[in-house]
Amino acid sequence: MMRASYKLIFVFQVIAFLFLSSCSQTNTLILVKDGASDYQLVISDTANQQLLDAAKLLTDYIHKVSGCKMPVVTDASQPKENEILFGKSTRVSGLKDFEWKDTLGNDGFIIKTFGKKLLIAGSTAQGTQNAVYSFIESYLGCRLYAPDAEIIPTTKTIELGQLNRIEKPFFTFREVHGYAPHDTLYRNWHKLHLKGVNSPAWGMFVHTFIKLLPPDSLFASHPEYYSQVGGIRVADGQLCLSNPQVYKLVEQNLQKLMEANPQAQIWSVSQNDTYKNCECANCRHLDSLYCGPSGTLIWFVNQLAEQFPQKTISTLAYQYTRSAPKNIQPLPNVNIMLCTIECDRNKTVEEDQGFKNDIEGWGKLTHNIFLWDYVVQFRNYLNPFPNWKVLQPNLQFFKDNGCTMMFQQASGGSWSDMMELKQYLIAKLLWNPAVDVDSVMTDFLNGYYEEAGPVLKQYIQLMGDSLTASKQNLGIYGFPYDGIHSYLTPTLIGQYRQLFDEAEELVKNKPKVLARVQKARLPLDFAILDISLRDVDDEFTWLMQSGNKRIAREDMLAKLDTLVERSERLNASWTNEQGLTTRMYRDLVNDCIRKSLDPGLGWLKPVTLAQPASEKYKVGGAQALTDGKRGLPDYNFNWLGFEDSHMEATIDLQEVKPIELVSADFLQFIQAWIFLPTQVSVSYSIDGKTFTGEKTMKAPEKITKTGSFVSSFAFNQKKVKARYVKVKAKALLKCPDGHPGHGLPAWIFCDELVIK
């Protein structure tokens, strides 16, 4: 730190020597007066295209703001008293001893006045470009809140105080994985980067085992190249890293890729986006040497790093490899991508002792750490996600722990809750983690939402404070109903509605701004619709009673239609990372409601279970099977779960009735260890003791089918007269071989038992 301070002092001494002798000190530098200027912008006559473009950018914005067209000349021209010295021209050649790169890095810059001269420069063209955007924003008052929301004030006079600004960002790589940074102007303005195929620096970006050794072409002939899980080799897992042939082929394929793309510096050799790491004896031995599979992975990529010393080999510390290994150290050209996927977003990552231990552990082994953080709720993009209070402390914690590269994963090209504000705020924090968050947020809200801005700030603060006070978890794989006892209580939802009504009223005569407010309201409307599927109370429900019939509420159906219309019109129609759109969601909900309107003979009739359901998912116990509430493909919603257990349920119709149909819905989501029953049977009884007429049906889908989906087991027959109906579901009990949870308890989930 002392050395850097002396350098900065030296810089100012040299600059003062160069300019103060010929320039009188004044408190104000008048760049433009009454639409005219006697300034010229001076650029090196050897400037590259990026510098030339940056110079044009600056003069263009000066013209847009003031109407003044400032001339651009090279440093071979006659010097003037009034000049903008742009970049490292010969006019600042006296700074040849100033270690530009050490002081400013690749991205940093200096903006400084010397009497009537103004220096805007970086050690690189990129740094100078960054200086231009900071000047445009800080001193011309321009803003780029979103790709379609640029603010350019107008004034005939541009006055500057005496400026003395040097900035060098700590994070050398800064990406916000949202839709806006794909716009070139937005990305450059906010000094952001792009990863992977979008950046020439990256040859490959994460989850690359499948690309380096494609199982589609190799697994059939060489299953030994791939993970052994539960005693069998699987094509959808990882690589067998202890296999020498695997290393040889990966090295060869990586060499070919590097030769085809020689400019790329960073090459990811990293696990696929799943678990299923290899359990063969040799891999287990390596795991034991290095205290876990993360060490085996480092052992593997270190060999590649030795083979390609001029490249950076990047790998993941993610899920099963998140913890730092022992007895091994990544080579200097091995980059560690450390991921925060498991952390609770209602507390800082520093408060998560497990992650804190991991980041400190990796920090003892290497300083080449790329931090992969998550700022979105993947299962429900259109759910309010009030993670505001952890954004700054998390980034400051990452900085303090030496993570120089930062990737903030949001919803990519899709829209998610308050995305415009979040990507804007995070971009500012990535450049300067100590920025005044409240000031940035206020500026954005008042600029983007105009008169509605202060009201939306109340909404954000109320929701954030409610979540913090509740001490409830905020997960990136959560659902609206998770907030029913914290930040999405019925009372709070009522207050949020009032705030949005007020916000819309304030901008009702501004169609463009009104659309922005309505877009910000989409997550609240989605949460209301989704929470109401659980029949929370008389207001938050989809169904109402009309005589002896159940009917759907017209206002809720209309609200759902409005959600679809607005989300599509405002380009915010994806509800999750799997691509479920609001239109598809409407179809699911309408189907769910349709089924709920005709619950059948068993509606609200007593149910007894031979084996108790799990208490982990409290949906009302056995009665959930006949409550008339149908579940969406989400095991958190109205599904009765049985862990390591079969299901046997008997419904008492309380009188003998003719029966033509019995159906039972079951859920499969093997990523959460939930499998369809291997078979389901139904039988009937008059007295509840002797059951006859048993029919059996096997599972219609394979136990390997991925994704979350519902299968119905429907038994149609000629009329059977019975009072009691027994439904038995035979479970796997244990996760099968080849599954990451092989040998551990499996689940079955049943929703509704319908009798007609």
Coordinates of N, CA, C and O in Angstrom, one line a residue, residues 197-327:
V197 N -18.3 -17.8 -25.1 CA -18.3 -17.6 -26.5 C -18.5 -16.1 -26.9 O -18.2 -15.7 -28.0
N198 N -19.0 -15.3 -25.9 CA -19.2 -13.9 -26.2 C -17.9 -13.1 -26.0 O -17.9 -11.9 -26.2
S199 N -16.9 -13.7 -25.5 CA -15.6 -13.0 -25.2 C -14.5 -13.8 -25.9 O -14.3 -15.0 -25.8
P200 N -13.6 -13.0 -26.6 CA -12.5 -13.7 -27.3 C -11.5 -14.3 -26.3 O -10.6 -15.1 -26.6
A201 N -11.5 -13.9 -25.0 CA -10.6 -14.4 -24.0 C -10.9 -15.8 -23.6 O -10.0 -16.5 -23.2
W202 N -12.2 -16.2 -23.7 CA -12.6 -17.5 -23.3 C -12.7 -18.5 -24.4 O -13.4 -18.3 -25.4
G203 N -11.9 -19.6 -24.3 CA -12.1 -20.7 -25.3 C -13.3 -21.6 -25.0 O -14.0 -21.9 -25.9
M204 N -13.5 -21.9 -23.7 CA -14.7 -22.7 -23.3 C -15.0 -22.2 -21.9 O -14.1 -21.8 -21.1
F205 N -16.3 -22.2 -21.6 CA -16.8 -21.7 -20.3 C -17.7 -22.7 -19.6 O -18.8 -22.9 -20.0
V206 N -17.2 -23.3 -18.6 CA -17.8 -24.2 -17.6 C -18.6 -25.4 -18.2 O -19.1 -25.4 -19.3
H207 N -18.7 -26.4 -17.3 CA -19.4 -27.7 -17.6 C -18.9 -28.3 -19.0 O -19.7 -28.6 -19.9
T208 N -17.6 -28.4 -19.1 CA -17.0 -28.8 -20.3 C -16.6 -30.3 -20.5 O -16.2 -30.7 -21.6
F209 N -16.8 -31.1 -19.4 CA -16.5 -32.5 -19.6 C -17.2 -33.1 -20.8 O -16.7 -33.9 -21.5
I210 N -18.5 -32.7 -20.9 CA -19.4 -33.3 -21.9 C -18.9 -32.8 -23.3 O -19.1 -33.5 -24.3
K211 N -18.2 -31.7 -23.4 CA -17.7 -31.2 -24.7 C -16.3 -31.9 -25.0 O -16.0 -32.1 -26.2
L212 N -15.5 -32.1 -24.0 CA -14.2 -32.6 -24.2 C -14.2 -34.1 -24.5 O -13.3 -34.6 -25.2
L213 N -15.1 -34.8 -23.9 CA -15.3 -36.2 -24.1 C -16.8 -36.5 -24.3 O -17.4 -37.0 -23.4
P214 N -17.4 -36.3 -25.5 CA -18.8 -36.4 -25.7 C -19.3 -37.8 -25.4 O -18.9 -38.7 -26.2
P215 N -20.2 -38.1 -24.5 CA -20.7 -39.4 -24.3 C -21.5 -40.0 -25.4 O -21.6 -41.2 -25.6
D216 N -22.1 -39.1 -26.2 CA -23.0 -39.5 -27.3 C -22.2 -40.4 -28.3 O -22.7 -41.3 -28.9
S217 N -20.9 -40.0 -28.4 CA -20.1 -40.8 -29.4 C -19.2 -41.8 -28.8 O -18.6 -42.7 -29.5
L218 N -18.9 -41.7 -27.5 CA -17.9 -42.5 -26.8 C -18.4 -43.5 -25.8 O -17.8 -44.5 -25.5
F219 N -19.5 -43.2 -25.2 CA -20.0 -44.0 -24.0 C -20.2 -45.5 -24.4 O -19.8 -46.4 -23.7
A220 N -20.9 -45.7 -25.5 CA -21.2 -47.0 -25.9 C -20.0 -47.9 -26.1 O -20.0 -49.1 -25.7
S221 N -18.9 -47.4 -26.6 CA -17.7 -48.2 -26.8 C -16.7 -48.1 -25.7 O -15.9 -49.0 -25.5
H222 N -16.8 -47.0 -24.9 CA -15.9 -46.9 -23.8 C -16.6 -46.3 -22.5 O -16.3 -45.2 -22.1
P223 N -17.4 -47.1 -21.9 CA -18.1 -46.7 -20.7 C -17.1 -46.4 -19.6 O -17.4 -45.6 -18.6
E224 N -15.9 -47.0 -19.6 CA -14.9 -46.8 -18.5 C -14.4 -45.4 -18.5 O -13.7 -45.0 -17.5
Y225 N -14.7 -44.6 -19.5 CA -14.3 -43.2 -19.5 C -15.1 -42.3 -18.6 O -14.8 -41.2 -18.3
Y226 N -16.3 -42.8 -18.2 CA -17.3 -42.0 -17.5 C -17.5 -42.5 -16.0 O -17.0 -43.6 -15.7
S227 N -18.2 -41.7 -15.3 CA -18.4 -42.0 -13.9 C -19.0 -43.4 -13.6 O -19.9 -43.8 -14.3
Q228 N -18.5 -44.0 -12.6 CA -19.1 -45.2 -12.0 C -20.0 -44.7 -10.8 O -19.4 -44.1 -9.9
V229 N -21.2 -44.9 -10.9 CA -22.1 -44.5 -9.8 C -23.0 -45.7 -9.4 O -23.7 -46.3 -10.2
G230 N -22.9 -46.1 -8.1 CA -23.7 -47.2 -7.7 C -23.3 -48.5 -8.4 O -24.2 -49.3 -8.6
G231 N -22.1 -48.6 -8.7 CA -21.6 -49.9 -9.3 C -21.8 -49.9 -10.8 O -21.3 -50.9 -11.5
I232 N -22.3 -48.9 -11.5 CA -22.5 -48.9 -12.9 C -21.9 -47.6 -13.5 O -21.9 -46.6 -12.9
R233 N -21.5 -47.7 -14.8 CA -21.0 -46.5 -15.5 C -22.2 -45.8 -16.1 O -23.2 -46.4 -16.6
V234 N -22.2 -44.5 -16.0 CA -23.3 -43.6 -16.4 C -22.8 -42.6 -17.4 O -21.8 -42.0 -17.3
A235 N -23.6 -42.4 -18.4 CA -23.3 -41.4 -19.5 C -23.6 -40.0 -19.1 O -23.1 -39.0 -19.7
D236 N -24.5 -39.8 -18.1 CA -25.0 -38.4 -17.8 C -24.3 -37.9 -16.5 O -24.9 -37.1 -15.8
G237 N -23.2 -38.4 -16.2 CA -22.5 -37.9 -15.0 C -21.2 -37.1 -15.3 O -21.3 -36.2 -16.1
Q238 N -20.1 -37.5 -14.7 CA -18.8 -36.9 -15.0 C -17.8 -37.8 -15.7 O -18.3 -38.8 -16.2
L239 N -16.6 -37.4 -15.7 CA -15.5 -38.3 -16.2 C -14.9 -39.1 -15.1 O -14.8 -38.7 -14.0
C240 N -14.3 -40.2 -15.5 CA -13.5 -41.0 -14.6 C -12.1 -40.4 -14.7 O -11.3 -40.8 -15.5
L241 N -11.8 -39.5 -13.7 CA -10.6 -38.7 -13.8 C -9.3 -39.5 -13.5 O -8.2 -39.1 -13.9
S242 N -9.5 -40.7 -12.9 CA -8.3 -41.5 -12.6 C -7.9 -42.4 -13.8 O -6.8 -43.0 -13.8
N243 N -8.7 -42.4 -14.8 CA -8.4 -43.2 -16.0 C -7.3 -42.5 -16.9 O -7.6 -41.4 -17.4
P244 N -6.1 -43.1 -17.1 CA -5.1 -42.4 -17.9 C -5.5 -42.1 -19.3 O -5.1 -41.0 -19.8
Q245 N -6.4 -42.9 -19.9 CA -6.8 -42.6 -21.2 C -7.7 -41.4 -21.3 O -7.7 -40.7 -22.3
V246 N -8.5 -41.2 -20.2 CA -9.3 -40.0 -20.2 C -8.5 -38.8 -20.2 O -8.7 -37.8 -21.0
Y247 N -7.4 -38.7 -19.4 CA -6.5 -37.6 -19.4 C -5.9 -37.4 -20.8 O -5.9 -36.3 -21.4
K248 N -5.5 -38.5 -21.4 CA -4.8 -38.4 -22.7 C -5.8 -37.8 -23.8 O -5.4 -36.9 -24.6
L249 N -7.0 -38.3 -23.8 CA -8.0 -37.8 -24.8 C -8.4 -36.3 -24.5 O -8.5 -35.5 -25.4
V250 N -8.6 -36.0 -23.2 CA -8.9 -34.6 -22.9 C -7.8 -33.7 -23.3 O -8.0 -32.6 -23.9
E251 N -6.5 -34.1 -23.1 CA -5.4 -33.2 -23.5 C -5.4 -33.1 -25.0 O -5.2 -32.0 -25.5
Q252 N -5.6 -34.2 -25.7 CA -5.5 -34.1 -27.2 C -6.7 -33.2 -27.7 O -6.4 -32.4 -28.6
N253 N -7.8 -33.4 -27.2 CA -9.0 -32.6 -27.7 C -8.8 -31.1 -27.3 O -9.2 -30.2 -28.1
L254 N -8.3 -30.9 -26.1 CA -8.0 -29.5 -25.7 C -7.0 -28.8 -26.6 O -7.1 -27.7 -27.0
Q255 N -6.0 -29.6 -27.0 CA -4.9 -29.1 -27.9 C -5.5 -28.7 -29.2 O -5.2 -27.6 -29.8
K256 N -6.4 -29.5 -29.8 CA -7.0 -29.2 -31.0 C -7.9 -27.9 -30.9 O -7.9 -27.1 -31.8
L257 N -8.6 -27.8 -29.8 CA -9.5 -26.6 -29.7 C -8.6 -25.3 -29.5 O -8.9 -24.3 -30.1
M258 N -7.5 -25.5 -28.8 CA -6.6 -24.3 -28.7 C -6.0 -23.9 -30.0 O -5.8 -22.7 -30.3
E259 N -5.6 -24.9 -30.8 CA -5.0 -24.6 -32.1 C -6.1 -23.9 -33.1 O -5.7 -23.1 -33.9
A260 N -7.3 -24.3 -32.9 CA -8.4 -23.7 -33.7 C -8.7 -22.3 -33.2 O -9.3 -21.5 -34.0
N261 N -8.4 -22.0 -32.0 CA -8.7 -20.7 -31.4 C -7.5 -20.1 -30.6 O -7.6 -20.1 -29.4
P262 N -6.4 -19.8 -31.3 CA -5.2 -19.5 -30.6 C -5.3 -18.2 -29.7 O -4.5 -18.0 -28.8
Q263 N -6.2 -17.3 -30.0 CA -6.3 -16.1 -29.3 C -6.9 -16.3 -27.9 O -6.7 -15.5 -27.0
A264 N -7.7 -17.3 -27.7 CA -8.3 -17.5 -26.4 C -7.3 -17.9 -25.4 O -6.4 -18.7 -25.6
Q265 N -7.4 -17.3 -24.2 CA -6.5 -17.5 -23.1 C -7.0 -18.4 -22.1 O -6.2 -19.1 -21.4
I266 N -8.3 -18.4 -21.8 CA -8.8 -19.2 -20.7 C -9.7 -20.3 -21.2 O -10.6 -20.2 -22.0
W267 N -9.3 -21.5 -20.7 CA -10.0 -22.7 -21.2 C -10.5 -23.5 -20.0 O -9.8 -23.9 -19.1
S268 N -11.8 -23.7 -19.9 CA -12.5 -24.4 -18.8 C -12.4 -25.9 -19.0 O -12.8 -26.4 -20.0
V269 N -11.9 -26.6 -18.0 CA -12.0 -28.0 -17.9 C -12.7 -28.3 -16.6 O -12.1 -28.3 -15.5
S270 N -14.0 -28.5 -16.7 CA -14.8 -28.5 -15.5 C -16.0 -29.5 -15.5 O -16.4 -29.9 -16.6
Q271 N -16.5 -29.8 -14.4 CA -17.5 -30.8 -14.2 C -18.8 -30.4 -14.9 O -19.1 -29.2 -15.1
N272 N -19.6 -31.4 -15.3 CA -20.9 -31.1 -15.9 C -21.8 -30.6 -14.8 O -21.6 -30.8 -13.6
D273 N -22.9 -30.1 -15.3 CA -23.9 -29.4 -14.3 C -24.8 -30.5 -13.7 O -26.0 -30.5 -13.9
T274 N -24.1 -31.4 -12.9 CA -24.8 -32.4 -12.2 C -23.9 -32.9 -11.1 O -22.8 -32.4 -11.0
Y275 N -24.3 -33.9 -10.4 CA -23.4 -34.6 -9.4 C -22.8 -35.8 -10.1 O -22.2 -35.7 -11.1
K276 N -23.0 -37.0 -9.6 CA -22.5 -38.2 -10.2 C -21.0 -38.2 -10.5 O -20.6 -38.6 -11.6
N277 N -20.2 -37.8 -9.5 CA -18.8 -38.0 -9.7 C -18.4 -39.4 -9.5 O -19.1 -40.2 -8.9
C278 N -17.3 -39.8 -10.1 CA -16.9 -41.2 -10.2 C -16.6 -41.8 -8.9 O -15.9 -41.2 -8.0
E279 N -17.1 -43.0 -8.7 CA -16.9 -43.8 -7.4 C -16.1 -45.0 -7.6 O -16.1 -45.9 -6.7
C280 N -15.4 -45.1 -8.7 CA -14.5 -46.3 -8.9 C -13.4 -46.3 -7.9 O -13.1 -45.3 -7.2
A281 N -12.8 -47.4 -7.7 CA -11.8 -47.6 -6.6 C -10.6 -46.6 -6.8 O -10.1 -46.0 -5.8
N282 N -10.2 -46.4 -8.0 CA -9.1 -45.5 -8.2 C -9.4 -44.0 -7.9 O -8.6 -43.3 -7.4
C283 N -10.6 -43.6 -8.4 CA -11.1 -42.2 -8.1 C -11.3 -42.1 -6.6 O -10.9 -41.0 -6.0
R284 N -11.8 -43.1 -5.9 CA -12.0 -43.0 -4.5 C -10.7 -42.9 -3.7 O -10.5 -42.2 -2.7
H285 N -9.7 -43.6 -4.3 CA -8.4 -43.5 -3.7 C -7.8 -42.1 -3.8 O -7.3 -41.5 -2.8
L286 N -8.0 -41.5 -5.0 CA -7.5 -40.1 -5.1 C -8.3 -39.1 -4.2 O -7.7 -38.2 -3.6
D287 N -9.6 -39.4 -4.1 CA -10.4 -38.5 -3.2 C -9.8 -38.6 -1.8 O -9.8 -37.6 -1.1
S288 N -9.4 -39.8 -1.4 CA -8.9 -40.0 0.0 C -7.6 -39.3 0.2 O -7.3 -38.8 1.3
L289 N -6.8 -39.2 -0.8 CA -5.5 -38.5 -0.7 C -5.7 -37.0 -0.6 O -4.9 -36.4 0.2
Y290 N -6.7 -36.5 -1.2 CA -6.8 -35.0 -1.2 C -8.1 -34.6 -0.4 O -8.5 -33.4 -0.6
C291 N -8.6 -35.5 0.3 CA -9.8 -35.1 1.2 C -11.0 -34.7 0.5 O -11.7 -33.7 0.9
G292 N -11.3 -35.3 -0.6 CA -12.5 -35.1 -1.4 C -12.3 -35.0 -2.8 O -11.2 -34.9 -3.4
P293 N -13.4 -35.0 -3.6 CA -13.4 -35.0 -5.1 C -12.8 -33.7 -5.6 O -12.4 -33.7 -6.8
S294 N -12.9 -32.6 -4.9 CA -12.3 -31.3 -5.4 C -10.8 -31.5 -5.6 O -10.2 -31.0 -6.5
G295 N -10.1 -32.3 -4.7 CA -8.7 -32.5 -4.8 C -8.4 -33.4 -6.1 O -7.4 -33.1 -6.8
T296 N -9.2 -34.4 -6.3 CA -9.0 -35.2 -7.5 C -9.2 -34.3 -8.8 O -8.4 -34.5 -9.8
L297 N -10.1 -33.4 -8.8 CA -10.3 -32.5 -9.9 C -9.0 -31.6 -10.1 O -8.6 -31.4 -11.2
I298 N -8.5 -31.1 -9.0 CA -7.3 -30.2 -9.1 C -6.1 -31.1 -9.6 O -5.3 -30.6 -10.4
W299 N -6.0 -32.3 -9.1 CA -4.9 -33.2 -9.6 C -5.0 -33.4 -11.1 O -4.0 -33.3 -11.8
F300 N -6.2 -33.5 -11.6 CA -6.4 -33.7 -13.1 C -6.1 -32.4 -13.8 O -5.3 -32.4 -14.8
V301 N -6.6 -31.3 -13.4 CA -6.4 -30.0 -14.2 C -5.0 -29.5 -14.0 O -4.5 -28.8 -14.9
N302 N -4.3 -29.8 -12.9 CA -2.9 -29.4 -12.8 C -2.0 -30.0 -13.9 O -1.1 -29.3 -14.4
Q303 N -2.3 -31.2 -14.2 CA -1.6 -31.9 -15.3 C -1.8 -31.1 -16.6 O -0.8 -30.9 -17.4
L304 N -3.0 -30.7 -16.9 CA -3.2 -29.9 -18.1 C -2.6 -28.5 -18.0 O -2.1 -28.0 -19.0
A305 N -2.6 -27.9 -16.8 CA -1.9 -26.6 -16.7 C -0.4 -26.7 -16.9 O 0.2 -25.8 -17.5
E306 N 0.2 -27.8 -16.5 CA 1.6 -28.0 -16.8 C 1.8 -28.2 -18.3 O 2.8 -27.7 -18.9
Q307 N 0.9 -28.9 -19.0 CA 1.0 -29.1 -20.4 C 0.8 -27.8 -21.2 O 1.4 -27.7 -22.3
F308 N 0.0 -26.9 -20.7 CA -0.3 -25.7 -21.4 C 0.0 -24.5 -20.5 O -0.9 -23.7 -20.1
P309 N 1.3 -24.2 -20.3 CA 1.6 -23.2 -19.3 C 1.3 -21.8 -19.7 O 1.2 -20.9 -18.8
Q310 N 1.1 -21.5 -21.0 CA 0.8 -20.2 -21.5 C -0.7 -19.9 -21.4 O -1.1 -18.8 -21.7
K311 N -1.5 -20.9 -21.1 CA -2.9 -20.7 -21.0 C -3.4 -20.8 -19.5 O -2.7 -21.3 -18.7
T312 N -4.6 -20.3 -19.3 CA -5.2 -20.5 -18.0 C -6.2 -21.6 -18.1 O -7.1 -21.6 -19.0
I313 N -6.1 -22.6 -17.2 CA -7.0 -23.7 -17.2 C -8.0 -23.4 -16.0 O -7.6 -23.4 -14.8
S314 N -9.2 -23.2 -16.3 CA -10.2 -22.8 -15.3 C -11.1 -24.1 -15.0 O -11.4 -24.9 -15.8
T315 N -11.4 -24.2 -13.7 CA -12.3 -25.3 -13.3 C -13.2 -24.8 -12.2 O -13.1 -23.7 -11.7
L316 N -14.1 -25.7 -11.8 CA -15.2 -25.3 -10.9 C -14.9 -25.8 -9.5 O -14.5 -26.9 -9.3
A317 N -15.3 -24.9 -8.5 CA -15.5 -25.3 -7.1 C -17.0 -25.2 -6.9 O -17.4 -24.1 -6.4
Y318 N -17.7 -26.2 -7.1 CA -19.2 -26.1 -7.3 C -19.8 -27.4 -6.8 O -19.4 -28.5 -7.2
Q319 N -20.8 -27.2 -5.9 CA -21.5 -28.4 -5.4 C -20.6 -29.4 -4.8 O -19.9 -29.1 -3.8
Y320 N -20.4 -30.5 -5.4 CA -19.6 -31.6 -4.7 C -18.1 -31.2 -4.7 O -17.3 -31.9 -4.0
T321 N -17.6 -30.2 -5.5 CA -16.2 -29.8 -5.4 C -16.0 -28.4 -4.8 O -15.0 -27.8 -4.9
R322 N -17.0 -27.9 -4.0 CA -16.9 -26.6 -3.5 C -15.9 -26.4 -2.4 O -15.2 -25.4 -2.3
S323 N -15.7 -27.4 -1.6 CA -14.8 -27.3 -0.5 C -13.3 -27.4 -1.0 O -13.0 -28.2 -1.9
A324 N -12.4 -26.7 -0.4 CA -11.0 -26.7 -0.8 C -10.4 -28.0 -0.4 O -10.7 -28.6 0.7
P325 N -9.5 -28.5 -1.2 CA -8.9 -29.8 -1.0 C -7.7 -29.6 0.0 O -7.4 -28.5 0.4
K326 N -7.1 -30.7 0.4 CA -5.9 -30.7 1.2 C -4.8 -31.5 0.5 O -5.1 -32.4 -0.4
N327 N -3.6 -31.2 0.8 CA -2.4 -32.0 0.3 C -2.2 -31.8 -1.2 O -1.5 -32.5 -1.8

